[in-house]
Coordinates of C-alpha atoms in Angstrom, one line a residue:
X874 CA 0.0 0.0 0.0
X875 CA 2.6 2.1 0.9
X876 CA 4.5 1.7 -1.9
X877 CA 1.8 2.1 -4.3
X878 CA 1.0 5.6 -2.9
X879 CA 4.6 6.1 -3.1
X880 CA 4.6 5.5 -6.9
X881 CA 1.1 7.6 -7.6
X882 CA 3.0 10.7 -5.6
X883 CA 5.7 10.3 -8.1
X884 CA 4.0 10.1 -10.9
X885 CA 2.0 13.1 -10.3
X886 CA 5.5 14.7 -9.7
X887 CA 6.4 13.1 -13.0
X888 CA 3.2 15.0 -14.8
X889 CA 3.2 18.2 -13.5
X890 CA 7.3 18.4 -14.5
X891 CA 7.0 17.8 -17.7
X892 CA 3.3 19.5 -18.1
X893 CA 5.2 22.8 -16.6
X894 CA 8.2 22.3 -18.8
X895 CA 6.1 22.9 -21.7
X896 CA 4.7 25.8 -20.5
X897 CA 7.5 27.6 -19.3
X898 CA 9.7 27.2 -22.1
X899 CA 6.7 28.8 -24.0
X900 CA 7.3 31.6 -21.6
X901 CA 11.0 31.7 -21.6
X902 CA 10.8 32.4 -25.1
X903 CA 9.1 35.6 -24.5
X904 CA 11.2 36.7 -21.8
X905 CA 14.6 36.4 -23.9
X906 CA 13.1 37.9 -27.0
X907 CA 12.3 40.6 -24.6
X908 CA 15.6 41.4 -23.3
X909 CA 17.2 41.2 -26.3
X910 CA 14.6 44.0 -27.9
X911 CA 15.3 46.1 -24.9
X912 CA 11.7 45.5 -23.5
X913 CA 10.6 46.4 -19.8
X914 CA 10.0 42.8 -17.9
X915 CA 8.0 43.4 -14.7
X916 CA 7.7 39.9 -13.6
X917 CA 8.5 36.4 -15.2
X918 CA 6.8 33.6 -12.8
X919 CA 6.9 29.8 -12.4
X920 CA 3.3 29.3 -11.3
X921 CA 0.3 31.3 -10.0
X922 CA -1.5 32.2 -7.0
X923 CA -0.2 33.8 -4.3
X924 CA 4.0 33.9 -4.4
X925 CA 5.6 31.6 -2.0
X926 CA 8.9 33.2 -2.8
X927 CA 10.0 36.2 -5.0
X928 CA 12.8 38.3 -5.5
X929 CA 13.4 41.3 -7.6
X930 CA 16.6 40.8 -9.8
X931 CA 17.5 43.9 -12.0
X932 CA 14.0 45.2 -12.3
X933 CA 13.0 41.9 -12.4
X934 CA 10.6 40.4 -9.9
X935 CA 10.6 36.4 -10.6
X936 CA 8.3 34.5 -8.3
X937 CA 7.1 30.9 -7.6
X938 CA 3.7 30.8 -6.9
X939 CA 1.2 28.3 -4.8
X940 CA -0.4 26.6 -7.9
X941 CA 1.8 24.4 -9.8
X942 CA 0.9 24.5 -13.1
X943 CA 2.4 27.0 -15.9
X944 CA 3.7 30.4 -15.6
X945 CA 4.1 34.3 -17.3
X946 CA 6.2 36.9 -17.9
X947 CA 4.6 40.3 -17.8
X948 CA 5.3 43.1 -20.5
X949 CA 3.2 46.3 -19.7
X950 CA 4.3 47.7 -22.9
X951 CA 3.0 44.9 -25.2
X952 CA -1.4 44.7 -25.1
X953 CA -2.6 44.8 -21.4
X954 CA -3.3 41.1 -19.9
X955 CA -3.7 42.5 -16.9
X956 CA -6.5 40.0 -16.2
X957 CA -4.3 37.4 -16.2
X958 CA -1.2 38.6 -15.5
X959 CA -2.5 40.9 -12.6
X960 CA -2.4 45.1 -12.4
X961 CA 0.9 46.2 -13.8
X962 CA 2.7 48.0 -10.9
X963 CA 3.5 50.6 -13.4
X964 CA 2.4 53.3 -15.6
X965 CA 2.4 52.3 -19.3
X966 CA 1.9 55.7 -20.4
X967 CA 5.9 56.3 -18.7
X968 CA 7.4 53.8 -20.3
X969 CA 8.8 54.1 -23.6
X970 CA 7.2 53.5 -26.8
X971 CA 8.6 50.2 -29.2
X972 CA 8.0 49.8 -32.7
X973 CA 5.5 47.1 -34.3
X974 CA 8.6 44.6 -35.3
X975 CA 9.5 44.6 -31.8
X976 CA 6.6 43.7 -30.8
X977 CA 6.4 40.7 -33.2
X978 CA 9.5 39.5 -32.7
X979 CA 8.3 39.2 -28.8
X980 CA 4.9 37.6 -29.7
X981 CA 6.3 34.9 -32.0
X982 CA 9.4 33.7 -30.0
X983 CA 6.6 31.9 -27.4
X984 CA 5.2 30.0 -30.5
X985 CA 9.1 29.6 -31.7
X986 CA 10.3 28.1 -28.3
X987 CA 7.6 25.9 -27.9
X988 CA 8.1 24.3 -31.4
X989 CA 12.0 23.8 -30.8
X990 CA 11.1 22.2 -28.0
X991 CA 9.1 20.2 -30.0
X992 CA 11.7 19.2 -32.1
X993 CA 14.0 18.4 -29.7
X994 CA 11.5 16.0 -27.9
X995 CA 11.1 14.3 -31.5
X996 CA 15.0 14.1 -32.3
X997 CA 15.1 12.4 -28.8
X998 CA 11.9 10.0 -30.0
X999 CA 13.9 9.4 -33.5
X1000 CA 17.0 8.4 -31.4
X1001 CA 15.7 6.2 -28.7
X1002 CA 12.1 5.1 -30.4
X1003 CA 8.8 5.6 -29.9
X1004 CA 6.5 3.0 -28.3
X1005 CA 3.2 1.7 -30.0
X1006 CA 0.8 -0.2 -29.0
X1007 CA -0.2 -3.2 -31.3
X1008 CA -3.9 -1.7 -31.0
X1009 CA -2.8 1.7 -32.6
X1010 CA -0.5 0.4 -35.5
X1011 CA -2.8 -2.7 -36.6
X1012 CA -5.8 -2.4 -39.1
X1013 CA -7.0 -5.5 -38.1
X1014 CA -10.2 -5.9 -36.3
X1015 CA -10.1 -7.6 -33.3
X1016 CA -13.8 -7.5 -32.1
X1017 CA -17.0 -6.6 -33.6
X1018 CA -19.7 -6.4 -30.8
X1019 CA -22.9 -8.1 -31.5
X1020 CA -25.9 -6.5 -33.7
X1021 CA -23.7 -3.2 -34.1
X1022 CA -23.7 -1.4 -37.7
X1023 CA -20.6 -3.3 -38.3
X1024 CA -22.2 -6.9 -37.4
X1025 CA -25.0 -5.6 -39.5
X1026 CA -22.5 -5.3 -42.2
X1027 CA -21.2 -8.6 -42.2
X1028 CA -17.5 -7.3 -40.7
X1029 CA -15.9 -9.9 -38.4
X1030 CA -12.7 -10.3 -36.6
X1031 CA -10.1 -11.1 -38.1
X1032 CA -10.7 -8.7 -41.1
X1033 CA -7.8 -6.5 -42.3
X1034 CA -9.2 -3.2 -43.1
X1035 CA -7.9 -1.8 -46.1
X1036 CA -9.7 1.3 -46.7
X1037 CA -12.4 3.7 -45.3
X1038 CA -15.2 6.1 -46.6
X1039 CA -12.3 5.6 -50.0
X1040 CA -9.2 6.8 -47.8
X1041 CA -6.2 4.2 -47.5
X1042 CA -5.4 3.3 -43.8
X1043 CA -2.6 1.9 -42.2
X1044 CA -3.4 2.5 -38.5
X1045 CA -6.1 2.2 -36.4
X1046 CA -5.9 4.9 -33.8
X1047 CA -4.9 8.5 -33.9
X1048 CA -6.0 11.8 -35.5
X1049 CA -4.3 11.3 -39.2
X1050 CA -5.9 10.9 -42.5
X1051 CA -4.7 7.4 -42.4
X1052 CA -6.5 6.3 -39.0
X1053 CA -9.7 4.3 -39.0
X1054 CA -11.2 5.8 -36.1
X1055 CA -10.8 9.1 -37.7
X1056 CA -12.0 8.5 -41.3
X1057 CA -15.0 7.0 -39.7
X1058 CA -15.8 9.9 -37.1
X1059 CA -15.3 12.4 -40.3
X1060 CA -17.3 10.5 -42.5
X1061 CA -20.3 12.3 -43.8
X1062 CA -22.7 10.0 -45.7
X1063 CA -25.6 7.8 -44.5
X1064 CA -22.7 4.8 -45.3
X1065 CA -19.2 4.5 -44.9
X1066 CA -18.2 1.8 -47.1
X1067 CA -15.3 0.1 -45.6
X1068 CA -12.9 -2.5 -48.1
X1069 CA -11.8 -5.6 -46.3
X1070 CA -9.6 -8.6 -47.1
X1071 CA -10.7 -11.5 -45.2
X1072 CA -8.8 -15.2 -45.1
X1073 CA -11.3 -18.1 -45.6
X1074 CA -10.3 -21.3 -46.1
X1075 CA -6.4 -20.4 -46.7
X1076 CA -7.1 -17.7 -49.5
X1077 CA -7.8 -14.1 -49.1
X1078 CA -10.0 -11.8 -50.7
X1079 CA -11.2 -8.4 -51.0
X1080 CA -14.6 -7.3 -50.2
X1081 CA -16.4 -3.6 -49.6
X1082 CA -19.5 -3.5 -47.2
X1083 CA -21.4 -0.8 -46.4
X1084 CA -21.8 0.0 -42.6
X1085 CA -24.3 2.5 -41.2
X1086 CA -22.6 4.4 -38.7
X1087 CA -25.0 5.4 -35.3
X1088 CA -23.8 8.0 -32.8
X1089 CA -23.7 7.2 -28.9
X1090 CA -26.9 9.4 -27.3
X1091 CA -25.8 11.1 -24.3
X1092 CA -27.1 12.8 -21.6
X1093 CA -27.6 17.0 -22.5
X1094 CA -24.8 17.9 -20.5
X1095 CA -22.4 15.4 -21.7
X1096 CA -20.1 15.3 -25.1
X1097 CA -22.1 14.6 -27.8
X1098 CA -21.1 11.3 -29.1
X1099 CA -19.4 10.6 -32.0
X1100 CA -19.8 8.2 -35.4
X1101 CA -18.8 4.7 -34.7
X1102 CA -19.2 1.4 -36.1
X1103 CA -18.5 -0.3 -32.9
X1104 CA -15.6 -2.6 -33.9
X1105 CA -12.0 -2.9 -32.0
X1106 CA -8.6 -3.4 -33.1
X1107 CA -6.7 -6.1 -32.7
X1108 CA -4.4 -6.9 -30.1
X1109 CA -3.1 -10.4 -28.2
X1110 CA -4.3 -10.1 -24.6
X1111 CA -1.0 -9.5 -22.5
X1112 CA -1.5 -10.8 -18.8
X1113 CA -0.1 -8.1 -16.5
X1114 CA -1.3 -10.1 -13.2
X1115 CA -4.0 -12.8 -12.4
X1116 CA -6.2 -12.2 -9.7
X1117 CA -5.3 -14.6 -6.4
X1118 CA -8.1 -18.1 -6.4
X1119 CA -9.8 -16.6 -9.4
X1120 CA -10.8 -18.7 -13.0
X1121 CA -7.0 -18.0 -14.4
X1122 CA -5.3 -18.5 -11.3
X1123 CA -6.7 -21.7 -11.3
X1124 CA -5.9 -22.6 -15.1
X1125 CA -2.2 -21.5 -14.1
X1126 CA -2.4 -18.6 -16.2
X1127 CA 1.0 -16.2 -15.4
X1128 CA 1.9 -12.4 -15.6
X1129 CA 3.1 -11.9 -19.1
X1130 CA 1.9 -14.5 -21.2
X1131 CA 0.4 -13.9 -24.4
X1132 CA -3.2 -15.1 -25.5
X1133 CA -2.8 -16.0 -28.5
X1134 CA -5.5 -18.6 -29.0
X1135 CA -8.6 -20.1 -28.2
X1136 CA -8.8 -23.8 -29.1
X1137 CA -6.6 -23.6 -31.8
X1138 CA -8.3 -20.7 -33.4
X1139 CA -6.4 -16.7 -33.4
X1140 CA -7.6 -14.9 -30.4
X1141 CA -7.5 -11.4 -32.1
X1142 CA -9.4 -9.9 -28.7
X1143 CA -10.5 -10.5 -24.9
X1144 CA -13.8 -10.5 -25.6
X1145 CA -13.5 -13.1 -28.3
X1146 CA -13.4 -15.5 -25.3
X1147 CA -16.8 -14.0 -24.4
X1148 CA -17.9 -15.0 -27.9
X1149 CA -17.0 -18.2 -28.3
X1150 CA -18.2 -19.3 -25.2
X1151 CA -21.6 -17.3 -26.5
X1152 CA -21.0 -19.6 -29.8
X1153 CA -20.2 -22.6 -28.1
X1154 CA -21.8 -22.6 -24.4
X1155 CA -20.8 -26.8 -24.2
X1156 CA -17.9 -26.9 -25.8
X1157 CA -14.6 -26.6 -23.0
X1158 CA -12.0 -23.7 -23.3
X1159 CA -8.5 -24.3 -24.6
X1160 CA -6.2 -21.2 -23.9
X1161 CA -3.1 -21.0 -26.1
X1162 CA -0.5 -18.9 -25.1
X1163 CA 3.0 -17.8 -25.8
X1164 CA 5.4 -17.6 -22.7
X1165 CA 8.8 -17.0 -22.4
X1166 CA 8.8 -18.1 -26.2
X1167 CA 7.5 -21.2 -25.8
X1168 CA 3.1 -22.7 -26.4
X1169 CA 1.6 -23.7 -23.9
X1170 CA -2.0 -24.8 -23.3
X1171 CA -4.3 -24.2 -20.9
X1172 CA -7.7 -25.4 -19.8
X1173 CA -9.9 -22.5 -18.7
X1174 CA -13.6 -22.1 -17.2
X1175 CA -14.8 -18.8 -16.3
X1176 CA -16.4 -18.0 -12.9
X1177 CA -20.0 -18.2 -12.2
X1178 CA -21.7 -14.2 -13.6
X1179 CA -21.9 -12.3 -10.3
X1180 CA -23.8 -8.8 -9.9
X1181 CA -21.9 -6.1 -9.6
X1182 CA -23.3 -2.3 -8.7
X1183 CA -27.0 -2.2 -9.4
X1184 CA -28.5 1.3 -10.8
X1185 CA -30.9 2.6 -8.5
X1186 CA -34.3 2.7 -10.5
X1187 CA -33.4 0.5 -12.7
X1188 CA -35.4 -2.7 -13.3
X1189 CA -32.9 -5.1 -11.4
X1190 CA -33.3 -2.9 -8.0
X1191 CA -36.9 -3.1 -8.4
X1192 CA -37.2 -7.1 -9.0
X1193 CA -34.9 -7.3 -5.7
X1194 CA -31.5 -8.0 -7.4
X1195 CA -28.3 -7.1 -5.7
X1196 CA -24.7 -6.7 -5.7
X1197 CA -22.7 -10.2 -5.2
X1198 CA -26.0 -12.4 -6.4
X1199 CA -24.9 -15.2 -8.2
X1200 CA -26.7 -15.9 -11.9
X1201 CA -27.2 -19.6 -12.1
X1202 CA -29.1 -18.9 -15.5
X1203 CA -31.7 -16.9 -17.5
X1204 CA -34.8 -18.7 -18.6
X1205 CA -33.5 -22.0 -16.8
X1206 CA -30.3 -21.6 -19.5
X1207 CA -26.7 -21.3 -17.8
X1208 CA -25.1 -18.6 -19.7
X1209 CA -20.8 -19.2 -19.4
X1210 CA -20.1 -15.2 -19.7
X1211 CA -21.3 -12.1 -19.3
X1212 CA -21.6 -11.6 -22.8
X1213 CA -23.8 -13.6 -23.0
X1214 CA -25.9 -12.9 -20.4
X1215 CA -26.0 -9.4 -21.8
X1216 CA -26.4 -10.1 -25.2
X1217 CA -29.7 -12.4 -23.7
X1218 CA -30.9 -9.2 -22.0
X1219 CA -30.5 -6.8 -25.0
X1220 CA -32.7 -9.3 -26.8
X1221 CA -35.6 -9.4 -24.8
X1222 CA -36.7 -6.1 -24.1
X1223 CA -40.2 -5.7 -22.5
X1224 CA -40.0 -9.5 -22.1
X1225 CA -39.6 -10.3 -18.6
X1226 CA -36.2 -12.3 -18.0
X1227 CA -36.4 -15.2 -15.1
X1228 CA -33.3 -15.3 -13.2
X1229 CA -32.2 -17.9 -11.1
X1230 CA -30.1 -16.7 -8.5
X1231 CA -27.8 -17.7 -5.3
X1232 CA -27.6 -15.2 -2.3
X1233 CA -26.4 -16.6 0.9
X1234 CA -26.3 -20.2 -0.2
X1235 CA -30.2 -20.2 -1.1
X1236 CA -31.5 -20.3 -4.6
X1237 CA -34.3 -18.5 -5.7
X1238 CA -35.6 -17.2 -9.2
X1239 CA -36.6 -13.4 -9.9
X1240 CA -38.5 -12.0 -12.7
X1241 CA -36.6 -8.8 -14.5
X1242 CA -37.9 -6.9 -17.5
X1243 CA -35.4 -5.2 -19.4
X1244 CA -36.6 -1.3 -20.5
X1245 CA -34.4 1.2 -22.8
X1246 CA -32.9 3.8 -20.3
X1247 CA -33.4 7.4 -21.2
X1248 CA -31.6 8.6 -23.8
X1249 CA -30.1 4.8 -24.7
X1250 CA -31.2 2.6 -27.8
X1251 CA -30.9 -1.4 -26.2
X1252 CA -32.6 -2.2 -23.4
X1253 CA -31.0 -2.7 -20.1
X1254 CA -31.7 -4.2 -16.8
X1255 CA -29.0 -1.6 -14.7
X1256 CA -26.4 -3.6 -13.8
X1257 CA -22.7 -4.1 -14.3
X1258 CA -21.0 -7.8 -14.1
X1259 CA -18.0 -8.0 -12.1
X1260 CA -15.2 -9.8 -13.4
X1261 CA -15.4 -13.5 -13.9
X1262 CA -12.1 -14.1 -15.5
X1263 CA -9.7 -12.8 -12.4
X1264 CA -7.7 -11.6 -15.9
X1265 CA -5.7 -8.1 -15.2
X1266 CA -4.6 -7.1 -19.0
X1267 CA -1.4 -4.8 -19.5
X1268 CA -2.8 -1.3 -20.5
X1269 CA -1.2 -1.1 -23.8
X1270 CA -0.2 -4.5 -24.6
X1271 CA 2.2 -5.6 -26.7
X1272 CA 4.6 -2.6 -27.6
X1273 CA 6.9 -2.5 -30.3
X1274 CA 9.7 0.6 -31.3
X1275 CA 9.3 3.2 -33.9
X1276 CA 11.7 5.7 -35.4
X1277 CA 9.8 8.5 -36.9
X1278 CA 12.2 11.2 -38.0
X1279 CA 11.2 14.7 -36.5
X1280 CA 9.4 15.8 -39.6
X1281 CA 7.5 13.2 -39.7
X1282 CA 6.5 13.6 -36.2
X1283 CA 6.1 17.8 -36.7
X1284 CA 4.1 16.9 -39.5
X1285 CA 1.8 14.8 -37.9
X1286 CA 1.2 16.8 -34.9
X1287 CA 0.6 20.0 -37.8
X1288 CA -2.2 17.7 -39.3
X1289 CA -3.9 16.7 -36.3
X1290 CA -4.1 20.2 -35.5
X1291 CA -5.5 21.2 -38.7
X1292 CA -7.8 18.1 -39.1
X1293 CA -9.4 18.6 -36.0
X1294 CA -9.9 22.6 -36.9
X1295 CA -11.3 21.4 -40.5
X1296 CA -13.8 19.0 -38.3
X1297 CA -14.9 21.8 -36.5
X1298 CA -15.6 24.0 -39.0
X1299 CA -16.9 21.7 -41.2
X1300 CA -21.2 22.0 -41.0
X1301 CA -21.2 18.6 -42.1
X1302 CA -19.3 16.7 -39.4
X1303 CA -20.1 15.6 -35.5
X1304 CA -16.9 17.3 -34.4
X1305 CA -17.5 20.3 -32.0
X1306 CA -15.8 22.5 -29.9
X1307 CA -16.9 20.2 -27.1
X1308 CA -14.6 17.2 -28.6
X1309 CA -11.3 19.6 -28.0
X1310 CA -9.6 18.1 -24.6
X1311 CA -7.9 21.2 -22.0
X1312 CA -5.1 20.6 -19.4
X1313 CA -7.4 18.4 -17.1
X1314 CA -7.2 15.6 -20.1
X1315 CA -4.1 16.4 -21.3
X1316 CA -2.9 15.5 -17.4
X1317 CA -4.6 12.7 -16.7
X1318 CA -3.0 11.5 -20.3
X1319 CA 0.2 11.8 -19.1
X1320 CA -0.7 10.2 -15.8
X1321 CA -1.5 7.2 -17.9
X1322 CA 1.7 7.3 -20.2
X1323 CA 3.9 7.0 -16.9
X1324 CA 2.4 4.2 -15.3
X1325 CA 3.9 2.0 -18.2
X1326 CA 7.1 1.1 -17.9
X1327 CA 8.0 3.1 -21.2
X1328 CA 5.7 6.3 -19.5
X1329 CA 8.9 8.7 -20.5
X1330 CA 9.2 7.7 -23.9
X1331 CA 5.4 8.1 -24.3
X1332 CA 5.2 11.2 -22.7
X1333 CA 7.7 12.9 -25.2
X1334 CA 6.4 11.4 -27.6
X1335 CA 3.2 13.1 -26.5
X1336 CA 4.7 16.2 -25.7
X1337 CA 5.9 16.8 -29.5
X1338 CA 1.9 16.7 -30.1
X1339 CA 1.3 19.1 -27.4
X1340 CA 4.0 21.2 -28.0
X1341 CA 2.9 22.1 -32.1
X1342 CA -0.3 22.2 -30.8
X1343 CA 0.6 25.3 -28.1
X1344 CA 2.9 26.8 -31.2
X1345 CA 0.2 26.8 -33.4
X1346 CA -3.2 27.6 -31.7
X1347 CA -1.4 30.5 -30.0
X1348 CA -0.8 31.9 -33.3
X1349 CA -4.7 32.3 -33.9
X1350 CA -5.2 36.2 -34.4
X1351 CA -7.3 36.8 -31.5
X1352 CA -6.5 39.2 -28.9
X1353 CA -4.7 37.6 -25.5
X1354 CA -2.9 34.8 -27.6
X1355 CA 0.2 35.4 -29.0
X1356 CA -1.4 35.4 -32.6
X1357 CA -3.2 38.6 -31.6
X1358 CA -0.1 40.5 -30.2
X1359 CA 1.7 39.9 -33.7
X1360 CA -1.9 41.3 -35.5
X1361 CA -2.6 44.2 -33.3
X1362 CA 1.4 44.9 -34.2
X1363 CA 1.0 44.7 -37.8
X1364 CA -2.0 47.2 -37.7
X1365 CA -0.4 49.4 -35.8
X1366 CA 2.9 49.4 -38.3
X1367 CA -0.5 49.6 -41.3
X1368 CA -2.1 52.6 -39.7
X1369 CA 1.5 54.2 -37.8
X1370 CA -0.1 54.9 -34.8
X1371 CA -1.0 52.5 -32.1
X1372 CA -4.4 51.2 -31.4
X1373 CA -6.3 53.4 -28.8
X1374 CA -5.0 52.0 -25.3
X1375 CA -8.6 51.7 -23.9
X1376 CA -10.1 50.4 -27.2
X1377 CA -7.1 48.0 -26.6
X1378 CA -7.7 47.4 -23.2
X1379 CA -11.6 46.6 -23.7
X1380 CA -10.9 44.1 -26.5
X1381 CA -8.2 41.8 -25.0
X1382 CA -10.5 41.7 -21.3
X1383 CA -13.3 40.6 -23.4
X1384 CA -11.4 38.1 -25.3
X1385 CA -9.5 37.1 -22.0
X1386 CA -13.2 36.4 -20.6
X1387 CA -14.2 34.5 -23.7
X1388 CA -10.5 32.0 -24.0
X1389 CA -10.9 31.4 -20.1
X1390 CA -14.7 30.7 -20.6
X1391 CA -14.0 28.6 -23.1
X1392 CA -11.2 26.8 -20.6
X1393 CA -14.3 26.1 -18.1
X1394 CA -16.5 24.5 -21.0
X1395 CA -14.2 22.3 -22.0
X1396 CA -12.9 21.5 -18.5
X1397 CA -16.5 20.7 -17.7
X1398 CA -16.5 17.5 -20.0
X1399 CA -13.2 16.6 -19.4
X1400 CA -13.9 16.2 -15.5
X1401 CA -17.3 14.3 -16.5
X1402 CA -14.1 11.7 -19.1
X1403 CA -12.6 11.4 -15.7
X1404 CA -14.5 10.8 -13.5
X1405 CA -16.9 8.5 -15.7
X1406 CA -20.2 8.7 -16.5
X1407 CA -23.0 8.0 -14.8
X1408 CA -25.1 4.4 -15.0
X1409 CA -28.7 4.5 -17.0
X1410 CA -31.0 6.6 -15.8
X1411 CA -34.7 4.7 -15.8
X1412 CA -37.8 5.9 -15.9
X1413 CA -39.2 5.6 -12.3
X1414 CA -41.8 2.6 -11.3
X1415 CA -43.0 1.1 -8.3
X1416 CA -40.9 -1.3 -7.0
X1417 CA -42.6 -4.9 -7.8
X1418 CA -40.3 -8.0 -6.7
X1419 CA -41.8 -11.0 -7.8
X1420 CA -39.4 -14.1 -6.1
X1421 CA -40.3 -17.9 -5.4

């Protein structure tokens, strides 16, 4: 225990270096550019809220402040940001005037810093390699989950994807042109027809089906969903640990090995395990894995289906179900996974469901009706399954080493920039300005990244991303960004006079208000991402338990 809270402090130490690194060398940039032009620097500081130190070094005042994340360097005679930056202590009318090129010199060498930073994170990357996941670099699919638009279109697992919506792919994951996820989420017909090339019976061929993409429905005040097919990538199961007395402790499953079968056929995905035994509820379960090299061959059962949280509302609270009830079977049929179960459940809505169920060593049977929860499509009974495998996956699986070269990596960070803007603004695509993620996501993405074993190389990796990303979006001409500074310079060098101070002074509070709204909106749905979301929300009944 100890230990473990040991490692989350340092991993949060881990984040908040590297997050802050970003942003000061942003702000670094500035602050040389502004003593090389001969600029007045009130303040530079590591941080905000209240200073726990400061000290003024040749008309300097640097400070650390009590909230660690980013910092600023304060130039009265650029635009005022005083409602960021804080009052300037003195009078910009005293201080000497600088011409427009200054100015822009100033405003760009943030933007500049932050990319050469960016590049020396991806020479690093080119050097030492970049970790992918098998998930993210396959175009395989790996699961297609049952009735969706892609089981509708006759896509199965095991199918290498070849192109999407008539764009090439060669990954799965990602932001690129090339990505599956992506061409489907920017798709814009009623169909995305999706080219395949399937092995059957030892010889492959190529076929084009036409899947009819839904969007997830979500609560008002939750991210609207995006297109999907609902289909997953590829990747071997990689056991990280196996639960003490559970299902694979007892089949002698071991940390590290590879699932790479089931019976003899390719496991492409966990939950194939959940369909075969759906598929084949007598036949026994072979595992075949790869470890330390060698095959190996398991026998494996799953654990009886036990209740796990149970939505209040919901149809399973009223018919008296709880959490740790045993399922013995629905409609007198044992059902070997959860899957199944589920898949039994999402079949029979407005039919009522007759469990038989063991709770304190006695058996009894309960009647459950599954309804459609508001604002869901399949019905649902309101209740999760805990695990019945006592299988603890690695995170990212498998991991192999890339080299990009830095352009390559610049040039893919430029584009997902650019494609995500083009989503936006497109009036034909899903994406809003709710799908962009702020620092809260951006944190708990690093968080992930360093609890792997890689987490540094993945974080610099990730850090090229956000680093373009900063460089870029801060050269948006609007007032308060850096974009906006170099604008308001070149129409002051048009018109030779600079803009009216309180015109000036107006403007960038208003826009200040507007970017730090817009911080708060997206914030709002990136607490909801982590966090989670809440259960199905039923419409309310009187409770009727019907047991015997």
């Amino acid at each position: 225990m100890i230990l473990h809270i040991a490692r989350v402090i340092l991993i949060v130490i881990e984040v908040l270096a590297l997050f802050n690194l970003l942003i000061i060398v942003h702000e670094l940039g500035h602050f040389l550019a502004a003593r090389w032009r001969g600029l007045y620097i009130e303040k530079f500081g590591v941080w905000f809220g209240k200073p726990i130190w400061k000290k003024t070094i040749n008309g300097v005042e640097y400070s650390l402040g009590s909230l660690p994340f980013g910092g600023f360097v304060a130039l009265p005679q650029l635009a005022p940001m005083d409602i960021i930056e804080g009052k300037a202590d003195v009078d910009r009318a005293q201080l000497p005037k600088i011409s427009a090129f200054d100015k822009i010199i100033v405003a760009f060498a943030g933007p500049l810093f932050s990319f050469l930073l960016a590049v020396v994170f991806a020479v690093f990357i080119w050097m030492v390699g970049r970790p992918v996941s098998e998930s993210e670099a396959t175009t395989i699919i790996g699961y297609v989950v049952p009735a969706s638009p892609a089981a509708q279109a006759g896509l199965k697992a095991g199918d290498k994807i070849l192109s999407v919506d008539g764009h090439g792919v060669t990954r799965f994951g990602g932001m690129s042109e090339d990505s599956i996820s992506w061409r489907i989420v920017r798709s814009e017909g009623e169909t995305v027809p999706i080219m395949v090339e399937r092995n059957e019976d030892g010889k492959a061929r190529v076929i084009t089906v036409d899947a009819k993409p839904i969007i997830p429905p979500t609560r008002a005040w939750m991210r609207k969903g995006l297109r999907q097919i609902e289909i997953f990538p590829a990747e071997t199961p990689l056991v990280a640990r196996v639960q003490p007395n559970s299902p694979a402790a007892k089949a002698g499953l071991q940390a590290n090995d590879l699932i790479v079968g089931i019976n003899r056929e390719p496991l492409y995905h966990i939950n194939g395990i959940d369909d075969f035994s759906r598929e084949h509820p007598s036949a026994p379960i072979q595992l075949n894995l790869k470890r330390n090299g060698a095959d190996v061959t398991v026998p494996f059962e799953a654990g009886p289906l036990v209740v796990g949280d149970v939505s209040q509302d919901s149809p399973a609270a009223r018919a008296g179900l709880q959490k740790g009830d045993v399922v013995r079977a629905l409609d007198d049929i044992p059902r070997k996974s959860t899957a199944a179960a589920s898949d039994y459940i999402r079949h029979h809505g407005g039919q009522p469901v007759r469990f038989s169920v063991t709770r304190g060593g006695k058996n009894f049977e309960l009647s459950v009706t599954p309804e459609v929860p508001q604002g869901e499509l399949y019905p649902r009974i309101g209740i999760s399954w805990e695990d019945n495998y006592g299988i603890v996956l690695d995170t990212y699986g498998r991991l192999t080493r890339t080299h990009p070269t830095p352009p390559e990596q610049v040039r893919a960070a430029t584009l997902a920039v650019v494609n995500t803007l083009g989503a936006i603004a497109s009036p034909k695509s899903d994406v809003r300005l709710q799908h962009m993620s702020g620092p809260v996501m951006m944190l708990r993405v690093y968080y992930l990244m360093f609890e792997n074993r890689d987490g540094w190389l993945m974080a610099l990796w990730f850090s090229v991303i956000l680093n373009v990303n900063l460089a870029l979006l801060n050269l948006i001409p609007m007032p308060v960004l850096d974009g906006g500074h170099i604008a308001l310079a070149i129409v002051e060098a048009l018109r030779r006079r600079p803009v009216n101070a309180r015109v000036l002074e107006v403007v960038q509070t208003a826009c200040a208000v507007v970017i730090i709204g817009f911080m708060v909106y997206i914030a709002f749905f990136d607490v909801q991402d982590l966090f989670g979301r809440a259960g199905p929300k039923f419409t309310p009944k009187n409770s009727s338990t019907s047991a015997r």
